[in-house]
Amino acid sequence: MTTSKIPTVQLGESGPAVSRVGLGAMGMSGMYGTADDAESIATVHAALDSGANLVDTGDFYGAGHNELLIGKAIAERPREDVVLSVKFGALRGPGGAWGGVDNRPEALRNFLVYSLQRLGVDYVDIYRPARLDPNVPIEDTVGAIAELVEAGYVRHIGLSEVGPDTIRRAVAVHPIADLQIEYSLISRGIEAEILPLCRELRVGVTAYGVLSRGLLSSSVQAGTAFAANDFRAHSPRFQGENLSRNLELVDALAEIAARKGVSVAQLAIAWVLSRGTDIVPIIGARRRERWTEAAGALHVSLSEDELAAIEAAVPVDRVAGERYASAQMAMLDSER
């Protein structure tokens, strides 16, 4: 396999130059069970050494733990070598209880102060609300971030999990670098309206959940037991009969991957990469070997016949279960 560095693309019309795949750090702070800080830091270093520069985090991941971890990992690296994408707005209580969303201008300015401190930097590259706040017009939120751009604390503005109307309203206030949203072989809802609109408005897409939280890999098997603090213990797609039906789709995908000589994860990532250079997959790796595997997808080329076979193996209408539990789905502006 080639050892060439990961290529870069521009994120949307107004965004920064980012690596063709980025590193998602959420899983390093307990979202999928216990993680090892030393291995997490080593994974960040491995990603950067391979040529990746986009690192995605959130101030609420592990109640600040994730930002502290990323800050430690990049402390000895030149600041310009890292594109930090930071989400804000999700509120937590002691014990991890969900507290809603707060995207008020005064709140996000406060959140940013703490993010800068934890990350050990004086600006973030992309700042975005994690979810739409139903009580705050998107114009107010984007307008406040625009003031932070003017002041030099933020370089670019992003969005996350919002629908067409919100995207249009946000772009009318300030250029938007990218929309971060779930997109994978089994989560293709953006294709109908959201993706065409992003292309019309020249807004990039950073796709998370590309491996469907490990489902589109070898890490989840029938009967897999998830820890209580693992997101998948409560995710509909990983429950009972839903998991069994979804694993049948993965088995069909595995047959194609085996003929191709690649892993299921690499095939799933390569499929997303094939959707266009305006879509940048965010890979949630917690270990160095997982990052190396994921980055290997950049060297997997897919013919039109292979793409057709992949999509035939995983028909969207056969995916069992929503991507979030009902209460979380209700908070997604992108699903309305």
Tab-separated table of C-alpha atoms in Angstrom:
chain	number	residue	atom	x	y	z
A	1	MET	CA	0.000	0.000	0.000
A	2	THR	CA	1.225	3.492	-0.814
A	3	THR	CA	2.530	5.701	1.984
A	4	SER	CA	1.617	8.959	0.290
A	5	LYS	CA	0.143	11.678	2.458
A	6	ILE	CA	-3.586	12.280	2.588
A	7	PRO	CA	-4.675	14.833	-0.049
A	8	THR	CA	-6.572	17.988	0.839
A	9	VAL	CA	-9.751	19.604	-0.466
A	10	GLN	CA	-11.383	22.929	0.244
A	11	LEU	CA	-14.344	22.687	2.585
A	12	GLY	CA	-17.139	24.424	0.719
A	13	GLU	CA	-16.645	27.722	-1.047
A	14	SER	CA	-15.564	29.653	2.045
A	15	GLY	CA	-13.981	27.007	4.261
A	16	PRO	CA	-10.420	25.924	4.987
A	17	ALA	CA	-8.317	23.365	3.147
A	18	VAL	CA	-8.864	20.073	4.957
A	19	SER	CA	-7.651	16.511	4.599
A	20	ARG	CA	-9.807	14.232	2.459
A	21	VAL	CA	-10.769	12.398	5.653
A	22	GLY	CA	-10.873	13.834	9.151
A	23	LEU	CA	-10.606	12.411	12.655
A	24	GLY	CA	-13.679	12.437	14.911
A	25	ALA	CA	-12.687	12.444	18.570
A	26	MET	CA	-16.019	11.886	20.343
A	27	GLY	CA	-15.392	8.198	21.031
A	28	MET	CA	-12.223	9.099	22.919
A	29	SER	CA	-14.348	10.438	25.757
A	30	GLY	CA	-16.522	7.487	26.647
A	31	MET	CA	-19.366	7.696	24.146
A	32	TYR	CA	-18.772	4.080	23.116
A	33	GLY	CA	-17.530	2.772	26.437
A	34	THR	CA	-14.223	3.287	28.192
A	35	ALA	CA	-11.359	4.661	26.114
A	36	ASP	CA	-7.644	4.919	26.885
A	37	ASP	CA	-6.248	8.465	26.934
A	38	ALA	CA	-2.724	7.450	25.963
A	39	GLU	CA	-3.946	5.438	22.988
A	40	SER	CA	-6.331	8.238	22.029
A	41	ILE	CA	-3.494	10.758	21.967
A	42	ALA	CA	-1.381	8.324	19.962
A	43	THR	CA	-4.270	8.024	17.497
A	44	VAL	CA	-4.445	11.806	17.087
A	45	HIS	CA	-0.712	11.845	16.438
A	46	ALA	CA	-1.024	8.991	13.929
A	47	ALA	CA	-3.762	10.858	12.062
A	48	LEU	CA	-1.722	14.051	11.902
A	49	ASP	CA	1.407	12.170	10.867
A	50	SER	CA	-0.516	10.529	8.024
A	51	GLY	CA	-1.439	13.936	6.643
A	52	ALA	CA	-4.868	14.444	8.166
A	53	ASN	CA	-5.429	17.900	9.611
A	54	LEU	CA	-9.159	18.013	10.420
A	55	VAL	CA	-9.951	17.078	14.035
A	56	ASP	CA	-13.564	17.243	15.188
A	57	THR	CA	-14.582	17.652	18.823
A	58	GLY	CA	-17.313	19.144	20.992
A	59	ASP	CA	-17.163	21.050	24.244
A	60	PHE	CA	-19.706	18.644	25.780
A	61	TYR	CA	-17.873	15.440	24.837
A	62	GLY	CA	-16.963	13.979	28.192
A	63	ALA	CA	-17.899	17.308	29.825
A	64	GLY	CA	-14.737	18.967	28.519
A	65	HIS	CA	-12.544	15.876	28.680
A	66	ASN	CA	-12.339	15.616	24.901
A	67	GLU	CA	-11.103	19.159	24.407
A	68	LEU	CA	-8.500	18.714	27.149
A	69	LEU	CA	-7.377	15.506	25.465
A	70	ILE	CA	-7.133	17.106	22.031
A	71	GLY	CA	-5.346	20.087	23.523
A	72	LYS	CA	-2.733	17.794	25.010
A	73	ALA	CA	-2.385	15.862	21.767
A	74	ILE	CA	-1.728	18.939	19.621
A	75	ALA	CA	0.285	20.940	22.145
A	76	GLU	CA	3.615	20.183	20.487
A	77	ARG	CA	2.324	20.565	16.929
A	78	PRO	CA	2.371	23.760	14.859
A	79	ARG	CA	-1.055	25.358	15.269
A	80	GLU	CA	-1.475	25.803	11.517
A	81	ASP	CA	-1.134	22.034	11.015
A	82	VAL	CA	-4.468	21.356	12.735
A	83	VAL	CA	-7.969	22.392	11.660
A	84	LEU	CA	-10.066	22.280	14.822
A	85	SER	CA	-13.809	21.827	14.340
A	86	VAL	CA	-15.685	22.462	17.595
A	87	LYS	CA	-19.367	21.953	18.392
A	88	PHE	CA	-21.144	23.768	21.204
A	89	GLY	CA	-24.589	24.205	22.701
A	90	ALA	CA	-25.462	20.820	24.205
A	91	LEU	CA	-26.086	21.079	27.934
A	92	ARG	CA	-25.304	18.368	30.445
A	93	GLY	CA	-25.979	17.856	34.112
A	94	PRO	CA	-24.084	15.869	36.783
A	95	GLY	CA	-24.086	12.234	35.800
A	96	GLY	CA	-24.419	13.127	32.122
A	97	ALA	CA	-28.114	14.042	32.197
A	98	TRP	CA	-29.311	15.832	29.054
A	99	GLY	CA	-30.090	19.505	29.705
A	100	GLY	CA	-31.229	20.721	26.299
A	101	VAL	CA	-29.576	23.153	23.901
A	102	ASP	CA	-28.434	26.744	24.439
A	103	ASN	CA	-27.329	28.658	21.349
A	104	ARG	CA	-27.884	32.177	22.668
A	105	PRO	CA	-25.142	34.654	21.678
A	106	GLU	CA	-24.126	35.235	25.288
A	107	ALA	CA	-23.976	31.494	25.916
A	108	LEU	CA	-21.868	30.618	22.888
A	109	ARG	CA	-19.393	33.379	23.668
A	110	ASN	CA	-19.039	31.854	27.132
A	111	PHE	CA	-18.672	28.338	25.707
A	112	LEU	CA	-15.913	29.487	23.373
A	113	VAL	CA	-13.837	30.962	26.188
A	114	TYR	CA	-13.752	27.587	27.912
A	115	SER	CA	-13.044	25.728	24.664
A	116	LEU	CA	-10.056	27.931	23.887
A	117	GLN	CA	-8.695	27.330	27.382
A	118	ARG	CA	-9.148	23.560	27.283
A	119	LEU	CA	-7.737	23.232	23.767
A	120	GLY	CA	-4.800	25.516	24.571
A	121	VAL	CA	-5.330	27.663	21.462
A	122	ASP	CA	-6.307	31.253	20.758
A	123	TYR	CA	-8.757	30.473	17.943
A	124	VAL	CA	-10.793	27.582	16.569
A	125	ASP	CA	-10.988	26.949	12.855
A	126	ILE	CA	-14.675	25.990	12.594
A	127	TYR	CA	-17.264	26.717	15.279
A	128	ARG	CA	-20.730	25.247	15.041
A	129	PRO	CA	-23.890	24.705	17.088
A	130	ALA	CA	-24.312	20.977	17.688
A	131	ARG	CA	-28.090	21.183	17.326
A	132	LEU	CA	-30.603	23.856	16.412
A	133	ASP	CA	-31.931	25.698	19.448
A	134	PRO	CA	-35.708	26.025	18.945
A	135	ASN	CA	-35.730	29.104	21.164
A	136	VAL	CA	-33.014	31.051	19.343
A	137	PRO	CA	-33.250	32.165	15.685
A	138	ILE	CA	-30.383	30.750	13.669
A	139	GLU	CA	-29.698	34.305	12.494
A	140	ASP	CA	-28.835	35.292	16.075
A	141	THR	CA	-26.532	32.326	16.588
A	142	VAL	CA	-24.694	32.726	13.283
A	143	GLY	CA	-24.532	36.483	13.733
A	144	ALA	CA	-22.838	36.055	17.102
A	145	ILE	CA	-20.290	33.616	15.687
A	146	ALA	CA	-19.684	36.064	12.822
A	147	GLU	CA	-18.682	38.659	15.428
A	148	LEU	CA	-16.185	36.128	16.829
A	149	VAL	CA	-14.843	35.620	13.309
A	150	GLU	CA	-14.362	39.372	13.010
A	151	ALA	CA	-12.576	39.401	16.366
A	152	GLY	CA	-10.247	36.559	15.316
A	153	TYR	CA	-11.383	33.914	17.797
A	154	VAL	CA	-13.074	31.828	15.087
A	155	ARG	CA	-11.989	31.350	11.467
A	156	HIS	CA	-15.084	29.751	9.895
A	157	ILE	CA	-18.707	28.961	10.742
A	158	GLY	CA	-20.253	25.529	10.426
A	159	LEU	CA	-23.654	23.954	11.034
A	160	SER	CA	-24.713	20.550	12.311
A	161	GLU	CA	-27.817	18.432	11.689
A	162	VAL	CA	-30.016	21.209	10.312
A	163	GLY	CA	-32.494	21.181	7.436
A	164	PRO	CA	-32.870	23.198	4.237
A	165	ASP	CA	-34.690	26.217	5.667
A	166	THR	CA	-32.143	26.664	8.443
A	167	ILE	CA	-29.250	26.309	6.013
A	168	ARG	CA	-30.659	28.998	3.724
A	169	ARG	CA	-31.263	31.385	6.634
A	170	ALA	CA	-27.765	30.820	8.021
A	171	VAL	CA	-26.060	31.403	4.675
A	172	ALA	CA	-27.961	34.672	4.316
A	173	VAL	CA	-26.189	35.940	7.459
A	174	HIS	CA	-22.628	34.718	6.886
A	175	PRO	CA	-20.771	32.257	4.616
A	176	ILE	CA	-21.045	28.718	5.977
A	177	ALA	CA	-18.036	26.440	5.527
A	178	ASP	CA	-19.802	23.142	6.050
A	179	LEU	CA	-22.740	21.187	7.343
A	180	GLN	CA	-21.825	18.319	9.634
A	181	ILE	CA	-24.403	15.565	9.327
A	182	GLU	CA	-24.711	11.794	9.443
A	183	TYR	CA	-24.189	10.137	6.072
A	184	SER	CA	-23.393	6.534	5.301
A	185	LEU	CA	-24.582	3.583	3.269
A	186	ILE	CA	-27.414	3.082	5.762
A	187	SER	CA	-28.113	6.756	6.545
A	188	ARG	CA	-28.772	8.411	3.194
A	189	GLY	CA	-31.500	10.869	4.105
A	190	ILE	CA	-29.479	13.903	3.023
A	191	GLU	CA	-29.552	12.860	-0.613
A	192	ALA	CA	-33.095	14.054	-1.300
A	193	GLU	CA	-32.901	17.737	-0.334
A	194	ILE	CA	-30.042	18.621	1.987
A	195	LEU	CA	-27.085	17.528	-0.142
A	196	PRO	CA	-28.399	19.169	-3.352
A	197	LEU	CA	-28.985	22.406	-1.421
A	198	CYS	CA	-25.482	22.353	0.063
A	199	ARG	CA	-24.109	21.962	-3.443
A	200	GLU	CA	-26.272	24.789	-4.724
A	201	LEU	CA	-25.064	27.094	-1.935
A	202	ARG	CA	-21.453	25.801	-2.062
A	203	VAL	CA	-21.553	24.567	1.505
A	204	GLY	CA	-19.280	21.614	2.203
A	205	VAL	CA	-20.423	18.468	4.003
A	206	THR	CA	-18.502	16.763	6.776
A	207	ALA	CA	-20.062	13.324	7.124
A	208	TYR	CA	-20.060	11.638	10.502
A	209	GLY	CA	-21.374	8.156	11.291
A	210	VAL	CA	-19.747	6.898	8.100
A	211	LEU	CA	-19.320	3.484	9.722
A	212	SER	CA	-22.711	3.740	11.431
A	213	ARG	CA	-21.098	3.644	14.870
A	214	GLY	CA	-19.175	0.478	14.099
A	215	LEU	CA	-22.039	-1.379	12.448
A	216	LEU	CA	-20.361	-1.121	9.041
A	217	SER	CA	-17.195	-2.797	10.272
A	218	SER	CA	-16.081	-6.011	11.889
A	219	SER	CA	-16.457	-4.648	15.427
A	220	VAL	CA	-20.146	-5.478	15.941
A	221	GLN	CA	-21.425	-9.051	15.828
A	222	ALA	CA	-24.699	-10.770	16.671
A	223	GLY	CA	-25.084	-10.890	20.427
A	224	THR	CA	-22.601	-8.085	21.058
A	225	ALA	CA	-23.178	-6.700	24.562
A	226	PHE	CA	-22.777	-2.938	24.932
A	227	ALA	CA	-21.818	-1.245	28.183
A	228	ALA	CA	-24.466	0.947	29.793
A	229	ASN	CA	-22.438	4.063	28.927
A	230	ASP	CA	-22.144	3.020	25.270
A	231	PHE	CA	-24.397	5.010	22.917
A	232	ARG	CA	-25.242	1.818	21.057
A	233	ALA	CA	-26.870	0.281	24.130
A	234	HIS	CA	-29.748	2.680	23.492
A	235	SER	CA	-29.577	3.098	19.712
A	236	PRO	CA	-32.510	1.495	17.836
A	237	ARG	CA	-30.317	0.039	15.090
A	238	PHE	CA	-28.388	-2.040	17.627
A	239	GLN	CA	-31.366	-3.536	19.441
A	240	GLY	CA	-32.661	-7.095	19.121
A	241	GLU	CA	-34.204	-7.955	15.775
A	242	ASN	CA	-33.076	-4.624	14.309
A	243	LEU	CA	-29.449	-5.571	14.863
A	244	SER	CA	-29.974	-9.011	13.339
A	245	ARG	CA	-31.562	-7.540	10.218
A	246	ASN	CA	-28.877	-4.898	9.863
A	247	LEU	CA	-26.092	-7.440	10.243
A	248	GLU	CA	-27.574	-9.324	7.286
A	249	LEU	CA	-26.884	-6.216	5.202
A	250	VAL	CA	-23.362	-6.031	6.579
A	251	ASP	CA	-22.806	-9.694	5.673
A	252	ALA	CA	-23.792	-8.937	2.086
A	253	LEU	CA	-21.383	-6.010	2.083
A	254	ALA	CA	-18.650	-8.235	3.525
A	255	GLU	CA	-18.892	-10.541	0.518
A	256	ILE	CA	-18.156	-7.614	-1.801
A	257	ALA	CA	-15.333	-6.419	0.445
A	258	ALA	CA	-13.764	-9.885	0.454
A	259	ARG	CA	-13.803	-10.044	-3.342
A	260	LYS	CA	-12.214	-6.595	-3.405
A	261	GLY	CA	-9.575	-7.521	-0.851
A	262	VAL	CA	-10.541	-4.756	1.586
A	263	SER	CA	-12.339	-4.556	4.911
A	264	VAL	CA	-16.022	-3.745	5.273
A	265	ALA	CA	-15.069	-0.466	6.936
A	266	GLN	CA	-12.807	0.505	4.043
A	267	LEU	CA	-15.544	-0.314	1.550
A	268	ALA	CA	-18.071	1.798	3.471
A	269	ILE	CA	-15.697	4.760	3.687
A	270	ALA	CA	-14.720	4.435	0.028
A	271	TRP	CA	-18.404	4.548	-0.914
A	272	VAL	CA	-18.845	7.868	0.917
A	273	LEU	CA	-15.662	9.216	-0.665
A	274	SER	CA	-17.086	8.318	-4.067
A	275	ARG	CA	-20.064	10.624	-3.514
A	276	GLY	CA	-17.944	13.711	-4.266
A	277	THR	CA	-14.951	15.724	-3.119
A	278	ASP	CA	-17.319	18.161	-1.384
A	279	ILE	CA	-18.077	15.435	1.177
A	280	VAL	CA	-15.378	14.831	3.796
A	281	PRO	CA	-15.822	11.739	5.984
A	282	ILE	CA	-15.103	12.162	9.680
A	283	ILE	CA	-13.744	8.875	11.014
A	284	GLY	CA	-14.346	8.168	14.685
A	285	ALA	CA	-11.216	6.146	15.417
A	286	ARG	CA	-10.050	5.551	18.990
A	287	ARG	CA	-7.059	3.361	18.206
A	288	ARG	CA	-4.159	3.727	15.816
A	289	GLU	CA	-4.920	0.548	13.912
A	290	ARG	CA	-8.486	1.723	13.279
A	291	TRP	CA	-7.220	5.006	11.881
A	292	THR	CA	-4.731	3.215	9.627
A	293	GLU	CA	-7.493	0.953	8.364
A	294	ALA	CA	-9.817	3.893	7.715
A	295	ALA	CA	-7.179	5.958	5.928
A	296	GLY	CA	-6.533	2.971	3.686
A	297	ALA	CA	-9.950	3.575	2.125
A	298	LEU	CA	-8.424	6.507	0.266
A	299	HIS	CA	-6.629	3.997	-1.929
A	300	VAL	CA	-9.760	1.979	-2.737
A	301	SER	CA	-11.206	2.816	-6.140
A	302	LEU	CA	-14.721	1.664	-6.994
A	303	SER	CA	-16.053	1.087	-10.495
A	304	GLU	CA	-19.623	1.930	-11.446
A	305	ASP	CA	-20.478	-1.774	-11.332
A	306	GLU	CA	-18.976	-2.098	-7.855
A	307	LEU	CA	-20.854	0.959	-6.611
A	308	ALA	CA	-24.096	-0.508	-7.961
A	309	ALA	CA	-23.372	-3.827	-6.252
A	310	ILE	CA	-22.651	-2.089	-2.938
A	311	GLU	CA	-25.903	-0.145	-3.034
A	312	ALA	CA	-27.848	-3.238	-4.048
A	313	ALA	CA	-26.372	-5.108	-1.080
A	314	VAL	CA	-27.514	-2.413	1.348
A	315	PRO	CA	-30.942	-1.143	0.225
A	316	VAL	CA	-31.934	1.861	2.318
A	317	ASP	CA	-35.491	0.583	2.752
A	318	ARG	CA	-34.170	-2.556	4.465
A	319	VAL	CA	-32.292	-0.716	7.215
A	320	ALA	CA	-33.954	-1.497	10.549
A	321	GLY	CA	-34.361	1.224	13.171
A	322	GLU	CA	-33.876	4.967	13.284
A	323	ARG	CA	-30.406	6.407	13.709
A	324	TYR	CA	-31.260	7.857	17.140
A	325	ALA	CA	-33.808	7.087	19.836
A	326	SER	CA	-37.118	8.925	19.394
A	327	ALA	CA	-36.351	11.743	21.851
A	328	GLN	CA	-33.086	12.532	20.082
A	329	MET	CA	-34.650	12.244	16.637
A	330	ALA	CA	-37.180	14.890	17.676
A	331	MET	CA	-34.325	17.363	18.216
A	332	LEU	CA	-32.956	16.971	14.699
A	333	ASP	CA	-33.903	19.879	12.468
A	334	SER	CA	-32.472	17.815	9.602
A	335	GLU	CA	-35.198	15.201	10.036
A	336	ARG	CA	-38.203	17.529	9.921
